[in-house]
Every structure is written in C-alpha cells, then in structure tokens.
Amino acid sequence: MAGIIAGILGCIPIARAQPLPRVVSVNVCTDQLLLLLAAPGQIAGITPLARDCWNAVLCERARQVPVLRPTAENVVAAHPDVVLGESYTAAVALQVARDRGARVIVLPPAQALADIPDQIMVVARAIGATARGRELTGAFASRLASLSTGRDPADPTAAIYAASGFVTRAGSLPDDVLAHAGLRNYATVMAQQTSARLSMEMLIAHPPDLLVLDRSGQGTSLAQSMLDHPALKQAFAGAHHLDMPARLWLCGLPQTLDSIAMLRAARDRLETAP
Amino acid sequence: MTLLRANGVSLRRGGRAVVSGASLTLGKGRVVGLIGPNGAGKSTFMRMLAGLQAPDCGQIDLLGRNIGQIPPGLRARQLAFMPQDGEKPPPMSVRSLVALGRMPHGQMNAQAARHPAVTHALAATGLQNLCARPASHLSGGERARMNLARALATDTPVILADEPIAALDPAHALSMMHLFRQQAGQGKGVVIVLHDLVLATRFCDDLVLMDRGSVIRHGSPMQVLDDDIMRTVYGVTVRRVGDAIVPWALCR
Amino acid sequence: MKPDRNTLLLNIVLLAGVVVLSGMSLVWGETRIMVWQALGDILAGRHGAGAIIVEQLRLPRALLAIMVGGTLGLSGAVLQGYLRNPLADPGILGVSGGAALGAVSVFYTGLMQVSVMALPLGGLAGALCAVVVLMGLVGRGGTLVLLLAGAALSSFAAALTALVLNLVPSPYASFEIMHWLMGSLTDRTFTHVWICLPGVVCGMLLMLSAGRALDALTLGEDVAESLGFRLHGVCGMQTRIVLGAALSVGSCVAVSGAIGFVGLVVPHLLRPLTGYQPSRLLVPSALGGSLLLLGADMVVRVVSAGTELQLGVLTALVGAPVFFIRVIMLKRTGS
C-alpha cells in the first residue's frame, strides 16, 4: 500500500507538467501490469477477465477501475492514448486503435522470469510511470535472487498437471519457475512423450517426485474434476502433491515469485518426507 | 347358461356416441354373429365385450361377474379375443406365437409350446405343417388361422373374433366357420363379427344387427334379416337362395 | 425345447465374453504393469502404482462399461419390443440426449455439491422428460413419426446441452460437449460406479419384468391386453418400461455421456439367434451391450495417442451401418 501511495505521489509532479496518457488494456496480463503501474484515473478500461480471481492476482484492485470487453468498438469509444495488448489476442481491436492514432504496445507472453522486469519497464515507460516501474523491478530482482537456487541434475522432478491432463512443457513461464525452485520438469525428463496431454495411468506408472496441480477456472467441469481423481490422491499423497493457483504464473508478474516460494517449500518437504 | 351378457352398453368418444345402449346375450354352445354396415360400432362393442374398453354406462357380465371387476389374468382364462387382423407378425415361429395363448395359464416358452392345447389348436386350424415357419412369411389366410389358433390355445369358455374371415378365400372361410361351430359344439360360446351374410345365416344361432352405434335387431337369422332391414340398413336389395339371403343390387 | 437351450447357450457364451474382456481390460492399458504383482498389492492393501492403476482407474472403467453397455443393450431391446420397431434405441429416440441435458444441468451448476446422487437424479429427470414427451408425441404414430420425434428431441436436447455448457461458469465446460453427446469412460472413479449402480439395477429389473408382456405385444396391444397384461395405467407395462429405461439410461448417461447405437446394434445382431422372441432377447442384449462397450473401450484406449477418442465415436462407427441397413430394409418392405 505504501508503495502505491509513494508511486502516486511520485507521479503528481509529472501530471502537472503533462497530463498522463489514458490507457486501455485488452489482455488479462497487460491488465495486471497496468494495475500495478498506473495512477488512479489513468485507466480507461481493462478486460472483465481481470476481475476474475481465478485468473488474475489483482482481481480485487480490478474492481475499482472500469472494465470493457476487448472489442474494436469498445476500444475506439474509450479514446485511449495508449493501448496495451498481447501478441495473440484482440488483434483487430489493436489494429483499429493504431489507425485511430493511439500508441499500441504489444507484449509477447512472458516465457521466463527474466521477461517480467523487461515487460514491467516497457509498460511503465509507455504510461509515464517510469519511477514506479524501476521500484517494482528492483524489488523483483532482489526477491528473485533470494529465492532462486542453483540447478542440479539430481534435483527432484515435478510435473505440472492441468485440467484435461495437460502437462506444462519446456519454454514456458511455469517451466522456468520450476527451474528456479530447484525442480526438474517431468515433461522434459520424459522427453519421449510427444503429446501435450498425459494420461493419469502414465503419470501413476512413471510418477514424478512432485505433482503440481495447476488449479484454474471457477466452476465444475470434467476437465477440472480430473485433478481430484482418487487415483491421483492415492498415488501422490502428502508431500508429493501441491495445489498451485494458476493465476500466479498465468501472467508474468512480481507475484509469480510466490509460486517459486511455494515450490521451494514443497521441495523441502519432499526431502524430509519419505 | 349365460356366458356373456351386455346390457345397455354405451360409449361416447369426441362428443359422438360410438355405441349406445347395445345389448347382447351369449349362451353356452351358441354362435352369435354381430353384423352391420361399416362404422356401425361393432369393433368398439367387441372391445368392450372383451373387457379392453370400459363402457361409459351399461354393464357387461362375464360368467355372471362384472367384467370390469375381473382381474385381467383371470379374465384372460375365461375369454379369448381375436382382434381384427392388423399388424404384420414378427418372424417368430408359428408354434411359438400360438403358444402365447398359454400365457394366461402361466405357461411360457418350451412348456407352453409343448402343451397339448397348442398342438390341438394347430391341428384344428390346419397349421401343423406350418408350425416351424416364421409367422412373417404367412399369407393373409394363414395368418388369420394362426390368430385363431392362438385364441383356441388358451382354451376359454368364451371366444370373441372380430372379422376373422375377412381375409380368407371361400374354402378357408368355410372351414373356419366350421371350426367356430365345432367349438360351440364343445359347450363354448362364440361371438363373431361378420360381413358375409350368407355365412352368417348359415352358421350363427343368433344375429345381432348394429347400425350407427345401436343394436336395431337381434334374434335368429331369419328374424333379423328381412328385405326391409337390408334395404334400410345396408341399402341393398336381396335375393333368397335356399334359407340364406344374398345381397343382390344397390337400392336406388 | 431347442430355442430355450439355444438362448441359454448364447447367454453363457456372451457372459464368458464379458468375463474375458473385463479381465483383459484390467490387464491391458496404456502402460504395462505387472498385473499379478498389482493384484497381490491390492489384496495386501498396499498402494503401489500398479495397484492404484488397476483398482482406481481400470476397475471402475471396466465396471462402468459393463453397466452402461448392459443398460443400453437392454433398453434398446425393450424399447424395440414395446414400440414394435427395430429402430428404437435410447440414443436415436433422444432419451440419452435428455438424460445428458439433465446431468449437465446438475453437474456444472454446482447442484452436485449438495449431493453426488443429484447427478444420476438429474439424468433420470432428463431421461424421463424425454420418454414422456416421446410417448406423447408418437402415440400410435408408426415408424416415421417415431424417428422424426426422436430426431427432433435429440437435436433439441443437444442444443439445450450446448446452451447450458456455454452459460455455466467453468471455462472448460463449453469444450466438454463432446463427452456428453458422444460419451466416454475415461478417468471415471468408483464414486461414479456407486451413484450409477442403484438406477441401473432397479431400471434393469423393471425392464426385465416386462419380458412376457413384450412377447404378448408382438401380436398387438389388444391381444396383449386380452392375454391379461395391463399396458396402461399406474402399474401398467408402459409405466414400468418408461420408468425402467429412464432410471437406468439416466443414471448411465449421467456418468458416461450419451453413447449411441449400442441399443440399436446389439439387439439387431442377436435377434435372429433368439428366434425373434422379445423376451428371449433381453438378457442376451444386456450381455451383448456390455461386451460391445468393453471391446470398444479397449480399442479406444489402444488407438488413442494423447487425445482420447470418444467412446461414442466407435460405437457410432459400428452402429451407423446397421442403421443404414435397417433404413434400406424399411424402404424395401415399405412398412
């Protein structure tokens, strides 16, 4: 909280000199970067998804700013100076905003922890919150340094198992998180697996040391109920399983570091447990 | 002794009287012919006599007891009903379909098929050579005989048959009427719906003539069928051949 | 008598097939495990990987294949006998579709959190509505009316199912329409077996009790009634068959989704072997349905790499040709 106030105070002199750009975000990840960095009143709209606590860590804060569905029409009607988006979403809305003269920032999905401070700074510069950005990246770097551990070929393996039986593969943010937490990604170790999906039977027959259940999405579905199958509960009892809220690593944010902390703790439990 | 008695039976459907105030008495050893033009309500009356349709008013007694109060299982052992030939039978063997007639006696499958009543009914209807054939391959006449055999196999005191000879050639029609007569000779009571007035006068003890839902005349064939009735009810003139009457020309 | 002995022999052969395939489906899966060791672990109460795979994954799956297949086969045979129409099948008539709609309405809306039994009850309610609407629509309408009513009911139920899946909160729900419309036994648990079992047992008993009446019905409703069977009314055959089919199909679809064509194919193949007598067809159809589904599920497990094939896809591949043959036969005889 103090950080936010400091950030706001820091913005005031600049605001006097030149009005802050009004910003619209059309993607849940840029929504949250915006919420972290922007001054109040600067946000003209974020996506409704940002208010969903299953997907967004900053859902509470998102309730205090306007939301708009990320369609071209809505984006144009909001008259933004800056539009934030991700490479694969709302392409038409971004193009239209570009044609209307808005500054469009397109960020690729974060694939490693190292992308996070870069993305924070890109957004911070675009919306005129450079100081706040520096502050966040500094805190991020020091926390990451305190959390991450060296890699070892004998590290325990961990599988990130998501609804419908999808496993997280190399080259993704969660994979990098595993590496920083001192765990080897099971999907990389079991390299002969060609599919992104893994049956429960395979998982139980060739078990990883730690099963990370990627909890995402509200409500009930067959895909989600798979993670609660009694066979998994029995095969990965106690220290061998960890429930991970997917929102922590769905987007690259400073909060993503919480997932490293959780995994480190789980790894420590593995070593003490039989 | 009266086997079946209907008294003032009426049924309305869709605001129209299908049967109104119809009565009929069937005694032991009697063959009663139910006649009348198409749409007179004969089939509906038969279904009520068989206990398949409750009348709106009036009473039907089977062996002295109100038919509506007889449990269906018991009723099935007292009365066999042969409906108008409708659906194509399944490819089950003739013998196994005739054996269905033993169901009211609690006999099933092999036990029923072996029962003497089934063998007897097959023989009586001349089906003994066809008993292994799929019923779906039978001709119309063979099918009618099979339906009769099924009714006979139950061995009931009362037999009701709705137009049993409609699909039969003269030889088979004649042999089937003989069969009904023979059943009556064994002390049973038979009610048949007929259109062939020659056979009706020849084989029935009593005729019941229906028109537009009402029984307009009943009694011996000679009493029921006179020239006047034939003209007013059927709209045909008749010629007498021996003691039978034959419809001859349409009335002008 | 010969037909009785033939039916008995047929039942024994089918039962043996079910036992063999059940055993194989415990032994044979995506991963190779030491089955004997796993069985030893289960008996000793140890939770080895093999024991968990056999006990928690393969056993419920095999049991559900037997229950669901048996239900579908039996209800197909019973509905065909009752409607005197060889094209009657819970899938084609929209009964399974109705059950899927009912189950979906319970599963995704959180009603299931109240009690797990809400799931089969939802399936039952959906199936019951479908059968009642169907019987009301068709009456004595004949094959064409029956099939049209079934097609209308199926597509309506499928549309409503899709609508419910779109409206519910879970982001995954709308992708799961395939499970409900095609059916699958993947990753079912013993909970599913237990919630399915009461409806399946009661429904099957109700339907089996109608066997004699189905025989009598071969010669028409009037003959059946004159032979002493009550067809309509509260305790009549119709109520028993409708309730039995709805109970068992509803419970099954609630856990497996609507698996089509089993009720069409199995009685069609077995009918000539039972002398075309409806009552003789019932038990073989139930066993044959189990056999078909066990076999289809094994093929699904072996064929699918990564993304799993829906079970209903396979049964439809087997069943649709039978449907075609039936239609051609219908065209020839014109009835």
PDB file of C-alpha atoms in Angstrom, chain C residues 153-262:
ATOM      1  CA  LEU C 153     -35.949 -34.462 -29.388  1.00  0.00           C
ATOM      2  CA  SER C 154     -32.247 -35.332 -29.784  1.00  0.00           C
ATOM      3  CA  SER C 155     -31.340 -32.131 -31.547  1.00  0.00           C
ATOM      4  CA  PHE C 156     -33.355 -30.033 -29.130  1.00  0.00           C
ATOM      5  CA  ALA C 157     -31.705 -31.704 -26.146  1.00  0.00           C
ATOM      6  CA  ALA C 158     -28.264 -31.319 -27.749  1.00  0.00           C
ATOM      7  CA  ALA C 159     -28.894 -27.618 -28.355  1.00  0.00           C
ATOM      8  CA  LEU C 160     -30.006 -27.070 -24.775  1.00  0.00           C
ATOM      9  CA  THR C 161     -26.992 -29.026 -23.523  1.00  0.00           C
ATOM     10  CA  ALA C 162     -24.691 -26.775 -25.543  1.00  0.00           C
ATOM     11  CA  LEU C 163     -26.507 -23.733 -24.184  1.00  0.00           C
ATOM     12  CA  VAL C 164     -26.113 -24.856 -20.578  1.00  0.00           C
ATOM     13  CA  LEU C 165     -22.432 -25.609 -21.147  1.00  0.00           C
ATOM     14  CA  ASN C 166     -21.964 -22.112 -22.553  1.00  0.00           C
ATOM     15  CA  LEU C 167     -23.705 -20.389 -19.680  1.00  0.00           C
ATOM     16  CA  VAL C 168     -22.058 -22.164 -16.738  1.00  0.00           C
ATOM     17  CA  PRO C 169     -19.050 -20.548 -15.035  1.00  0.00           C
ATOM     18  CA  SER C 170     -16.344 -23.108 -15.781  1.00  0.00           C
ATOM     19  CA  PRO C 171     -14.116 -22.036 -18.683  1.00  0.00           C
ATOM     20  CA  TYR C 172     -13.685 -25.689 -19.672  1.00  0.00           C
ATOM     21  CA  ALA C 173     -17.384 -26.540 -19.826  1.00  0.00           C
ATOM     22  CA  SER C 174     -18.051 -25.485 -23.388  1.00  0.00           C
ATOM     23  CA  PHE C 175     -15.317 -27.824 -24.643  1.00  0.00           C
ATOM     24  CA  GLU C 176     -16.933 -30.794 -22.961  1.00  0.00           C
ATOM     25  CA  ILE C 177     -19.966 -31.054 -25.209  1.00  0.00           C
ATOM     26  CA  MET C 178     -18.315 -33.977 -26.985  1.00  0.00           C
ATOM     27  CA  HIS C 179     -18.234 -36.003 -23.800  1.00  0.00           C
ATOM     28  CA  TRP C 180     -21.950 -35.542 -23.246  1.00  0.00           C
ATOM     29  CA  LEU C 181     -23.021 -36.092 -26.850  1.00  0.00           C
ATOM     30  CA  MET C 182     -20.631 -38.936 -27.702  1.00  0.00           C
ATOM     31  CA  GLY C 183     -19.809 -40.462 -24.364  1.00  0.00           C
ATOM     32  CA  SER C 184     -16.602 -41.635 -22.756  1.00  0.00           C
ATOM     33  CA  LEU C 185     -15.478 -43.694 -19.797  1.00  0.00           C
ATOM     34  CA  THR C 186     -12.098 -42.028 -19.312  1.00  0.00           C
ATOM     35  CA  ASP C 187     -10.994 -41.278 -15.757  1.00  0.00           C
ATOM     36  CA  ARG C 188     -14.191 -42.373 -14.063  1.00  0.00           C
ATOM     37  CA  THR C 189     -14.000 -43.203 -10.371  1.00  0.00           C
ATOM     38  CA  PHE C 190     -15.640 -45.661  -8.016  1.00  0.00           C
ATOM     39  CA  THR C 191     -17.935 -42.831  -6.940  1.00  0.00           C
ATOM     40  CA  HIS C 192     -19.373 -42.933 -10.440  1.00  0.00           C
ATOM     41  CA  VAL C 193     -19.891 -46.679 -10.149  1.00  0.00           C
ATOM     42  CA  TRP C 194     -21.766 -46.305  -6.877  1.00  0.00           C
ATOM     43  CA  ILE C 195     -24.014 -43.472  -8.000  1.00  0.00           C
ATOM     44  CA  CYS C 196     -24.808 -45.299 -11.220  1.00  0.00           C
ATOM     45  CA  LEU C 197     -25.498 -48.699  -9.674  1.00  0.00           C
ATOM     46  CA  PRO C 198     -28.905 -48.239  -7.937  1.00  0.00           C
ATOM     47  CA  GLY C 199     -30.560 -46.781 -11.027  1.00  0.00           C
ATOM     48  CA  VAL C 200     -29.058 -49.439 -13.274  1.00  0.00           C
ATOM     49  CA  VAL C 201     -30.159 -52.321 -11.044  1.00  0.00           C
ATOM     50  CA  CYS C 202     -33.693 -51.018 -10.441  1.00  0.00           C
ATOM     51  CA  GLY C 203     -34.154 -49.971 -14.061  1.00  0.00           C
ATOM     52  CA  MET C 204     -32.916 -53.281 -15.425  1.00  0.00           C
ATOM     53  CA  LEU C 205     -35.167 -55.274 -13.086  1.00  0.00           C
ATOM     54  CA  LEU C 206     -38.158 -53.175 -14.117  1.00  0.00           C
ATOM     55  CA  MET C 207     -37.375 -53.711 -17.788  1.00  0.00           C
ATOM     56  CA  LEU C 208     -36.709 -57.446 -17.393  1.00  0.00           C
ATOM     57  CA  SER C 209     -40.059 -57.814 -15.635  1.00  0.00           C
ATOM     58  CA  ALA C 210     -41.741 -56.649 -18.836  1.00  0.00           C
ATOM     59  CA  GLY C 211     -40.389 -59.573 -20.880  1.00  0.00           C
ATOM     60  CA  ARG C 212     -43.553 -61.663 -21.004  1.00  0.00           C
ATOM     61  CA  ALA C 213     -45.677 -58.655 -21.877  1.00  0.00           C
ATOM     62  CA  LEU C 214     -43.323 -57.880 -24.763  1.00  0.00           C
ATOM     63  CA  ASP C 215     -43.964 -61.359 -26.151  1.00  0.00           C
ATOM     64  CA  ALA C 216     -47.699 -60.819 -25.917  1.00  0.00           C
ATOM     65  CA  LEU C 217     -47.303 -57.414 -27.574  1.00  0.00           C
ATOM     66  CA  THR C 218     -45.880 -58.971 -30.731  1.00  0.00           C
ATOM     67  CA  LEU C 219     -49.462 -59.618 -31.817  1.00  0.00           C
ATOM     68  CA  GLY C 220     -50.662 -56.113 -30.978  1.00  0.00           C
ATOM     69  CA  GLU C 221     -51.872 -54.219 -27.935  1.00  0.00           C
ATOM     70  CA  ASP C 222     -55.376 -55.679 -27.957  1.00  0.00           C
ATOM     71  CA  VAL C 223     -54.054 -59.239 -27.929  1.00  0.00           C
ATOM     72  CA  ALA C 224     -51.612 -58.413 -25.150  1.00  0.00           C
ATOM     73  CA  GLU C 225     -54.374 -56.923 -23.049  1.00  0.00           C
ATOM     74  CA  SER C 226     -56.733 -59.775 -23.794  1.00  0.00           C
ATOM     75  CA  LEU C 227     -53.992 -62.147 -22.630  1.00  0.00           C
ATOM     76  CA  GLY C 228     -54.226 -60.483 -19.242  1.00  0.00           C
ATOM     77  CA  PHE C 229     -51.487 -57.818 -19.333  1.00  0.00           C
ATOM     78  CA  ARG C 230     -52.152 -54.321 -18.072  1.00  0.00           C
ATOM     79  CA  LEU C 231     -50.458 -52.000 -20.554  1.00  0.00           C
ATOM     80  CA  HIS C 232     -51.550 -48.578 -19.412  1.00  0.00           C
ATOM     81  CA  GLY C 233     -52.228 -47.084 -16.028  1.00  0.00           C
ATOM     82  CA  VAL C 234     -50.051 -46.677 -12.955  1.00  0.00           C
ATOM     83  CA  CYS C 235     -48.888 -50.305 -12.683  1.00  0.00           C
ATOM     84  CA  GLY C 236     -49.076 -50.974 -16.417  1.00  0.00           C
ATOM     85  CA  MET C 237     -46.310 -52.207 -18.677  1.00  0.00           C
ATOM     86  CA  GLN C 238     -45.831 -48.785 -20.205  1.00  0.00           C
ATOM     87  CA  THR C 239     -45.059 -47.211 -16.830  1.00  0.00           C
ATOM     88  CA  ARG C 240     -42.633 -49.999 -15.984  1.00  0.00           C
ATOM     89  CA  ILE C 241     -40.784 -49.755 -19.279  1.00  0.00           C
ATOM     90  CA  VAL C 242     -40.680 -45.964 -19.316  1.00  0.00           C
ATOM     91  CA  LEU C 243     -39.528 -45.789 -15.710  1.00  0.00           C
ATOM     92  CA  GLY C 244     -37.057 -48.638 -16.119  1.00  0.00           C
ATOM     93  CA  ALA C 245     -35.478 -47.157 -19.234  1.00  0.00           C
ATOM     94  CA  ALA C 246     -35.375 -43.674 -17.751  1.00  0.00           C
ATOM     95  CA  LEU C 247     -33.857 -44.881 -14.471  1.00  0.00           C
ATOM     96  CA  SER C 248     -31.100 -46.932 -15.992  1.00  0.00           C
ATOM     97  CA  VAL C 249     -30.321 -44.795 -19.044  1.00  0.00           C
ATOM     98  CA  GLY C 250     -30.492 -41.633 -16.931  1.00  0.00           C
ATOM     99  CA  SER C 251     -28.027 -42.994 -14.367  1.00  0.00           C
ATOM    100  CA  CYS C 252     -25.652 -44.249 -17.033  1.00  0.00           C
ATOM    101  CA  VAL C 253     -25.632 -41.151 -19.198  1.00  0.00           C
ATOM    102  CA  ALA C 254     -25.038 -39.056 -16.074  1.00  0.00           C
ATOM    103  CA  VAL C 255     -21.639 -40.710 -15.639  1.00  0.00           C
ATOM    104  CA  SER C 256     -20.662 -41.701 -19.170  1.00  0.00           C
ATOM    105  CA  GLY C 257     -22.382 -39.256 -21.505  1.00  0.00           C
ATOM    106  CA  ALA C 258     -24.709 -40.392 -24.276  1.00  0.00           C
ATOM    107  CA  ILE C 259     -23.126 -43.375 -26.009  1.00  0.00           C
ATOM    108  CA  GLY C 260     -25.131 -44.049 -29.130  1.00  0.00           C
ATOM    109  CA  PHE C 261     -26.107 -47.046 -31.231  1.00  0.00           C
ATOM    110  CA  VAL C 262     -25.396 -49.768 -28.640  1.00  0.00           C
TER     111      VAL C 262
END
